[in-house]
Short mmCIF file of C-alpha atoms in Angstrom, two decimals:
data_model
loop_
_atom_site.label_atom_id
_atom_site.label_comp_id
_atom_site.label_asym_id
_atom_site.label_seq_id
_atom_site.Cartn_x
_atom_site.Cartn_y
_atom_site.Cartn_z
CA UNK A 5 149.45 104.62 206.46
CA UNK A 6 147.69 101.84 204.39
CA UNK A 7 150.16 99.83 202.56
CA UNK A 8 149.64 97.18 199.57
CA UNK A 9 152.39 95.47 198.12
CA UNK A 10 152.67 93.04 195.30
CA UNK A 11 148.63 92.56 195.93
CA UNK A 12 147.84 89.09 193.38
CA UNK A 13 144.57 87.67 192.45
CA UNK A 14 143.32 85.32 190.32
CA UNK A 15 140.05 83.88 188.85
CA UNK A 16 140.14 80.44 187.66
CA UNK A 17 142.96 81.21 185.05
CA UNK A 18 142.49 84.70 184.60
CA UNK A 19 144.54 87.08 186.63
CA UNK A 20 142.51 90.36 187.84
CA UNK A 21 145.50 91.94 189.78
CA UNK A 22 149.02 91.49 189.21
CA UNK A 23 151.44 92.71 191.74
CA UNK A 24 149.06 95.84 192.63
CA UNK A 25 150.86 98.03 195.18
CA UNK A 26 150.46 101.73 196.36
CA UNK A 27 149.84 104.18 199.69
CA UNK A 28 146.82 105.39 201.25
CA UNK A 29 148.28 108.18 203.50
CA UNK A 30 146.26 109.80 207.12
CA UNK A 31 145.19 113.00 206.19
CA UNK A 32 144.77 112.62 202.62
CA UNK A 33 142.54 112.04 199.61
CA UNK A 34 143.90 109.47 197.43
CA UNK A 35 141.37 109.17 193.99
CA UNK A 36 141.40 105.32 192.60
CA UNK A 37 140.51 105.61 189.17
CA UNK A 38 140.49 102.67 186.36
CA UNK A 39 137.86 101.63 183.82
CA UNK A 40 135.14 98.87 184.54
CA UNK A 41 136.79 95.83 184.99
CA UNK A 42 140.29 97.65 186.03
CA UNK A 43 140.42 95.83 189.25
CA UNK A 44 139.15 98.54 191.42
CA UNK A 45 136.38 96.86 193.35
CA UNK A 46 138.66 93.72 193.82
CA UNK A 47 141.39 95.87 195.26
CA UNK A 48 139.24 97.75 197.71
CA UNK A 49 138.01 94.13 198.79
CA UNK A 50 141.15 92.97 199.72
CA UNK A 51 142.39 95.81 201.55
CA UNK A 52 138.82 95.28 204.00
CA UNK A 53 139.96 92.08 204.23
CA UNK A 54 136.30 90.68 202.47
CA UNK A 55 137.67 89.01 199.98
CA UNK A 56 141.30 86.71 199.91
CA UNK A 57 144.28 87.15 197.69
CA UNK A 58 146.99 84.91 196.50
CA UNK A 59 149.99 86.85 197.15
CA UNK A 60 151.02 89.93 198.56
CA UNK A 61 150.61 92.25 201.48
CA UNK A 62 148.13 94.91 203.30
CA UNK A 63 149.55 96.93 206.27
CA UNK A 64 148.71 99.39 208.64
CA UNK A 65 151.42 101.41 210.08
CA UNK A 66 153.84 99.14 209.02
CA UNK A 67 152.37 96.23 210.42
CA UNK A 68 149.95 93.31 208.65
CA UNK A 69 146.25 94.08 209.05
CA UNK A 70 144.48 92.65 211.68
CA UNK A 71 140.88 92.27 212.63
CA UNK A 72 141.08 94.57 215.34
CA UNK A 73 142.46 97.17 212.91
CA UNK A 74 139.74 96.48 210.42
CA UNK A 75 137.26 97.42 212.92
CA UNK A 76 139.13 100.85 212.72
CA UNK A 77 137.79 101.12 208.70
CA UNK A 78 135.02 102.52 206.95
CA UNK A 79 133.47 101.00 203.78
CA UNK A 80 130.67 101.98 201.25
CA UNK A 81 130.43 99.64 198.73
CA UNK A 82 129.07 100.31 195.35
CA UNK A 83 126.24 98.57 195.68
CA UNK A 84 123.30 99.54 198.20
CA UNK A 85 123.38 97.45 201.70
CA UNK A 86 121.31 99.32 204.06
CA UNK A 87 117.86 97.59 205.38
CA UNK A 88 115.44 99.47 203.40
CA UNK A 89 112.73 99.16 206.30
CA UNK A 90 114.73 101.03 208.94
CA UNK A 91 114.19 104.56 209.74
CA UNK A 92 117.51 106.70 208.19
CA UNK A 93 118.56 107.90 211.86
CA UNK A 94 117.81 104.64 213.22
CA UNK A 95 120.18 102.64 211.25
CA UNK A 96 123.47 105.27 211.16
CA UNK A 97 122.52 104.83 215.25
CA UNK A 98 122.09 101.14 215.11
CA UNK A 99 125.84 100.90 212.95
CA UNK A 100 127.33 103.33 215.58
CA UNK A 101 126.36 100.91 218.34
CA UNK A 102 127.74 97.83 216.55
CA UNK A 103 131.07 99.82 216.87
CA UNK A 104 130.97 100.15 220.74
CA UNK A 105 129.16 103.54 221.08
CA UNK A 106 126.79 104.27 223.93
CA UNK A 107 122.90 104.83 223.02
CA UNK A 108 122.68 108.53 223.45
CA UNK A 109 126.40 109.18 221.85
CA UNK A 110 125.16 106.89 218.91
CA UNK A 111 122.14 108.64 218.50
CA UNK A 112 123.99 112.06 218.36
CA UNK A 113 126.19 111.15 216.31
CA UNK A 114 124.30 109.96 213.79
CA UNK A 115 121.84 113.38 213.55
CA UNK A 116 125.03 115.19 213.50
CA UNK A 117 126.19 113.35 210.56
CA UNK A 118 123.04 112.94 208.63
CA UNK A 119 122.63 116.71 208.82
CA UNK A 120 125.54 117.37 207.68
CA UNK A 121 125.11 115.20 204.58
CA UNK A 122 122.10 116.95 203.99
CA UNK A 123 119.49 114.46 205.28
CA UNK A 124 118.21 116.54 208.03
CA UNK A 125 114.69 116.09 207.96
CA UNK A 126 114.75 112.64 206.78
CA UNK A 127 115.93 111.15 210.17
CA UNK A 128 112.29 109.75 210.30
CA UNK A 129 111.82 108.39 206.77
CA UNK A 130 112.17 104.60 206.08
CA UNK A 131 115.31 103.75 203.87
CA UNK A 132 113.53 102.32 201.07
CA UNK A 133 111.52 106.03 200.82
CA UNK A 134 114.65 107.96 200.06
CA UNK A 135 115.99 108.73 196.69
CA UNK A 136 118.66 107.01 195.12
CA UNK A 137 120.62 110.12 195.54
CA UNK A 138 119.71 110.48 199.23
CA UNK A 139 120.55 106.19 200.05
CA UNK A 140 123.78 107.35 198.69
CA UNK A 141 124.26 109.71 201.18
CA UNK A 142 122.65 107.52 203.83
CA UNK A 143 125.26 104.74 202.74
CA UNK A 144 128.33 107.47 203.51
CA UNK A 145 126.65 108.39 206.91
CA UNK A 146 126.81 104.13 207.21
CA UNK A 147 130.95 104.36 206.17
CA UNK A 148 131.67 107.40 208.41
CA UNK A 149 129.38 107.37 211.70
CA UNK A 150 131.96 105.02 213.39
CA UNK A 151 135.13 107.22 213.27
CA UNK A 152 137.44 105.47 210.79
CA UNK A 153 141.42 106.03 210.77
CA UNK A 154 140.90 104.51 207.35
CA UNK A 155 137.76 105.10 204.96
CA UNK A 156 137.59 102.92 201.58
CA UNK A 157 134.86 104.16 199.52
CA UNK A 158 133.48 102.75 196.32
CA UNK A 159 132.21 104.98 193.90
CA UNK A 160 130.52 107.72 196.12
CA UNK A 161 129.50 110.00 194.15
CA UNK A 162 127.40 108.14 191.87
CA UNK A 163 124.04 109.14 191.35
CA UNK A 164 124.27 112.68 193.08
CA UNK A 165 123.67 115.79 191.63
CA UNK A 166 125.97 118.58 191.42
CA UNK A 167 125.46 120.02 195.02
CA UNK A 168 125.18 116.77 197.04
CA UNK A 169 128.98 116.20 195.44
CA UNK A 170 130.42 119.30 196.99
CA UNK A 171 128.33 118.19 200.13
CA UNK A 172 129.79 114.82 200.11
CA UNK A 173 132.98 116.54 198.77
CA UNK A 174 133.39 118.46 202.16
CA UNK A 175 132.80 115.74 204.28
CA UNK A 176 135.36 113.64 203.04
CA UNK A 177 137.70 116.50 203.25
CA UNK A 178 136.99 117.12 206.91
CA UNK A 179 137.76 113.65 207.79
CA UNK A 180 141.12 113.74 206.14
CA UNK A 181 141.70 116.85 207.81
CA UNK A 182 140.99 115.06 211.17
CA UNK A 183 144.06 112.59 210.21
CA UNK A 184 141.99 109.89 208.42
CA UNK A 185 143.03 107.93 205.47
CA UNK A 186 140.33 107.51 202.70
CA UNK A 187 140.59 105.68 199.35
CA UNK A 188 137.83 106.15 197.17
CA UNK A 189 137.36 104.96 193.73
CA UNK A 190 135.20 106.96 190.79
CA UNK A 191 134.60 107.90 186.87
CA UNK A 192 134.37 111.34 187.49
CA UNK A 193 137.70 112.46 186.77
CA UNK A 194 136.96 116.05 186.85
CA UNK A 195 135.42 115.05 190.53
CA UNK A 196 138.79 113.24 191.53
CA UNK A 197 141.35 115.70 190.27
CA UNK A 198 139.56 118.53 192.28
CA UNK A 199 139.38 116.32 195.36
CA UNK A 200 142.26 114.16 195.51
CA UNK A 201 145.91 114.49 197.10
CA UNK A 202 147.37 111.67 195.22
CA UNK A 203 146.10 109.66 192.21
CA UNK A 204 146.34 106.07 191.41
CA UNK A 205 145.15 104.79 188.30
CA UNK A 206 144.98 101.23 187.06
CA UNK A 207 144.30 99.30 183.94
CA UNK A 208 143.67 95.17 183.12
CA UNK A 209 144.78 94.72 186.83
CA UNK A 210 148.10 96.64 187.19
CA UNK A 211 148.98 100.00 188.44
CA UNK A 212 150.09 102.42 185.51
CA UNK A 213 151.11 105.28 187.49
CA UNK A 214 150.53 106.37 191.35
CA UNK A 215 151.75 109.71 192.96
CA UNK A 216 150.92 113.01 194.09
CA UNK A 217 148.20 114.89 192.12
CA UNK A 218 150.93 117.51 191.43
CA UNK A 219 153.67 115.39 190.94
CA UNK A 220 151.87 113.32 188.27
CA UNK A 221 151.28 116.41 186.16
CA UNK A 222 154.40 117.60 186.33
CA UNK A 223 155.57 113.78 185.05
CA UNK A 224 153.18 113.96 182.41
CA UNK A 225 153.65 117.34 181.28
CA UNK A 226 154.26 118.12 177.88
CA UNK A 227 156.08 121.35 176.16
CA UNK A 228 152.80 122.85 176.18
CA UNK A 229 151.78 126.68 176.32
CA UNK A 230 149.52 129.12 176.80
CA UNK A 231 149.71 132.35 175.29
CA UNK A 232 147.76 135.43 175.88
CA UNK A 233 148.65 138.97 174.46
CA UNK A 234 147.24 142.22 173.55
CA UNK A 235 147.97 142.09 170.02
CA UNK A 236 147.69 139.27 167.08
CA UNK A 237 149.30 135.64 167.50
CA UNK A 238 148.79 134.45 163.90
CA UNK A 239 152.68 134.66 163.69
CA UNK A 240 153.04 131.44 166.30
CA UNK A 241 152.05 129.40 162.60
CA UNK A 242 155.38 129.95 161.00
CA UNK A 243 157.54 129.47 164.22
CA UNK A 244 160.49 126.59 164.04
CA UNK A 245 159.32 124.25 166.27
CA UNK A 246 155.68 125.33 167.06
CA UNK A 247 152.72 123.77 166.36
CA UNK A 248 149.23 125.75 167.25
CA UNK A 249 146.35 124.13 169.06
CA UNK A 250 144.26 126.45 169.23
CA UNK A 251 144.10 130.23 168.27
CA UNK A 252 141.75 133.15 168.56
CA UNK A 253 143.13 136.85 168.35
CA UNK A 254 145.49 137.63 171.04
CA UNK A 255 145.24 134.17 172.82
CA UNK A 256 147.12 131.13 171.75
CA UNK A 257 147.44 127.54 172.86
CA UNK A 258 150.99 125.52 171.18
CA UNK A 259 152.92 122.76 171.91
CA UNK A 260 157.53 123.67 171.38
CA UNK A 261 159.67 120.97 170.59
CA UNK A 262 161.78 122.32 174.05
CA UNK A 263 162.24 124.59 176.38
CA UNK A 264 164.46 126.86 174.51
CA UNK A 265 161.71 126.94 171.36
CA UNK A 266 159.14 127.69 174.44
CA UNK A 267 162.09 130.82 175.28
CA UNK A 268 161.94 131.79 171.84
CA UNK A 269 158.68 132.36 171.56
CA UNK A 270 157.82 134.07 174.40
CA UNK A 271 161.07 136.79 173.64
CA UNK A 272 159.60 137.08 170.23
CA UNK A 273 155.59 138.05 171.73
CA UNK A 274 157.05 140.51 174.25
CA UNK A 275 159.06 142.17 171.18
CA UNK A 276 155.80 142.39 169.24
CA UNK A 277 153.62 143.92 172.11
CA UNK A 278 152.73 143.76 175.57
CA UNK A 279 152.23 139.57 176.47
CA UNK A 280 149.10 139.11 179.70
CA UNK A 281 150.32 135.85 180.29
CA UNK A 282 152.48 133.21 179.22
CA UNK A 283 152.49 129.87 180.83
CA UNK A 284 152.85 126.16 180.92
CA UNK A 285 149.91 124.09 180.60
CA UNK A 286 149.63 120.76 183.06
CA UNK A 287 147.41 117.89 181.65
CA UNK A 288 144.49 117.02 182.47
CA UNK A 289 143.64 113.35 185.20
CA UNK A 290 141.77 112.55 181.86
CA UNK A 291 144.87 113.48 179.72
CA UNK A 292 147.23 111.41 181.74
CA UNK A 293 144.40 108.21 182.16
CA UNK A 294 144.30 108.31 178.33
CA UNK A 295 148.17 108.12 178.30
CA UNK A 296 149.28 105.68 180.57
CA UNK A 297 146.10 103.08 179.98
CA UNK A 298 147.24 102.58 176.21
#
């Protein structure tokens, strides 16, 4: 478990993080998610140990971070740092052996991973020949080809199309599946919400809410339904207590003052006709961002 409490930093006299705390837990997928300038970046920094902080604490199984443990974690930082003159396989080897590995296991391990990621028959091509797309996957080979308990990635799925996410996607779900711990920050909120075990979202430097993916919807959750039935809704406009979001037909989207308005309604559709579903409606990661950044 990765563990930052009361994390405080501070910029001449303008404080970036104040009192940032939350959990990376092994063998899950926890999205970071703020706008530019949230404090993100600075956060991620801190936990590597790459950058100081003026108060607070980063542990590792309970215990303050060491350098020894930091050799344990795997980084990608947003910005490219792979030498652009190396051959691809070359350099995930050449990182590998920096971490202790043997020639040949370095080597192996490195193919394996590249080919995975999709960069099979690039393991010849200089760096500075691959797409920005493909250096991004390159730079998550760099992060991963080491074995981290802990993986702290910065924005990896910029600049990939649609089907290198789901590649990337898998990977990082394989290796919290294997017990690691990864952190990774991004803008793609529809990306994080389908990844990601837990959320943690912050805002001008302070954490606004952190939690299970789950557990924040059901916090956020509004009295909102959907409702889908085999004949007309129209009659949903003149309910007590109702107010329609959207409406087509037999299908209807409204938000009840309570639970027992919610009741109401849904005795009222099945006395009108045969109801296909009725059912609560979680928000959205970009419903609850919008919420708890105001």
């Amino acid at each position: 478990m990765l563990h930052l409490d009361g994390i405080t930093k501070s910029y001449g006299g303008r404080r970036v993080l104040d009192g940032v705390g939350f959990d990376v837990a092994p063998g899950r997928l926890t999205g970071f998610v703020g706008g530019n300038g949230a404090g993100k970046t600075t956060t991620m920094r801190i936990a590597l140990g790459v950058l100081g902080k003026d108060a607070g604490t980063v542990e590792l199984n309970g215990a303050a971070v060491t350098t020894a443990d930091r050799r344990r974690f795997g980084y990608m930082p947003e910005e490219r740092g792979l030498y652009p003159k190396m051959k691809v396989a070359e350099h995930i080897a050449y990182l590998a052996r920096l971490h202790g590995f043997g020639k040949a296991d370095a080597t192996a391990k490195a193919a394996a991973l590249l080919e995975r990621l999709g960069l099979g028959e690039r393991l010849g091509d200089l760096i500075e020949t691959l797409s920005l797309g493909n250096q991004q996957r390159a730079q998550i080979a760099a992060s991963l080809v080491h074995e981290p308990e802990v993986l702290i990635l910065d924005e990896p799925f910029s600049g990939l199309d649609p089907l290198a996410v789901d590649v990337v996607a898998g990977v990082l779900q394989e290796k919290a599946a294997e017990g690691a711990a990864v952190l990774f920050s991004s803008h793609q909120l529809d990306v994080v919400e389908r990844l990601c075990d837990d959320l943690v979202i912050i805002a001008d430097g302070t954490i606004r809410a952190a939690g299970s993916r789950e557990g924040l919807r059901a916090e956020h959750a509004t009295h909102r339904y959907e409702l889908v039935s085999r004949g007309d809704t129209g009659w949903l406009r003149d309910e007590p207590g109702v107010r329609v979001i959207d409406f087509d037909g037999g299908y209807a989207l409204f938000d009840a003052d309570d639970d027992g308005t919610a009741q109401r309604v849904l005795r009222e559709a099945t006395g009108r006709g045969d109801v296909t579903s009725f059912s609560p409606q979680r928000p959205t990661l970009a419903e609850i961002f919008k919420e708890v950044i105001q």
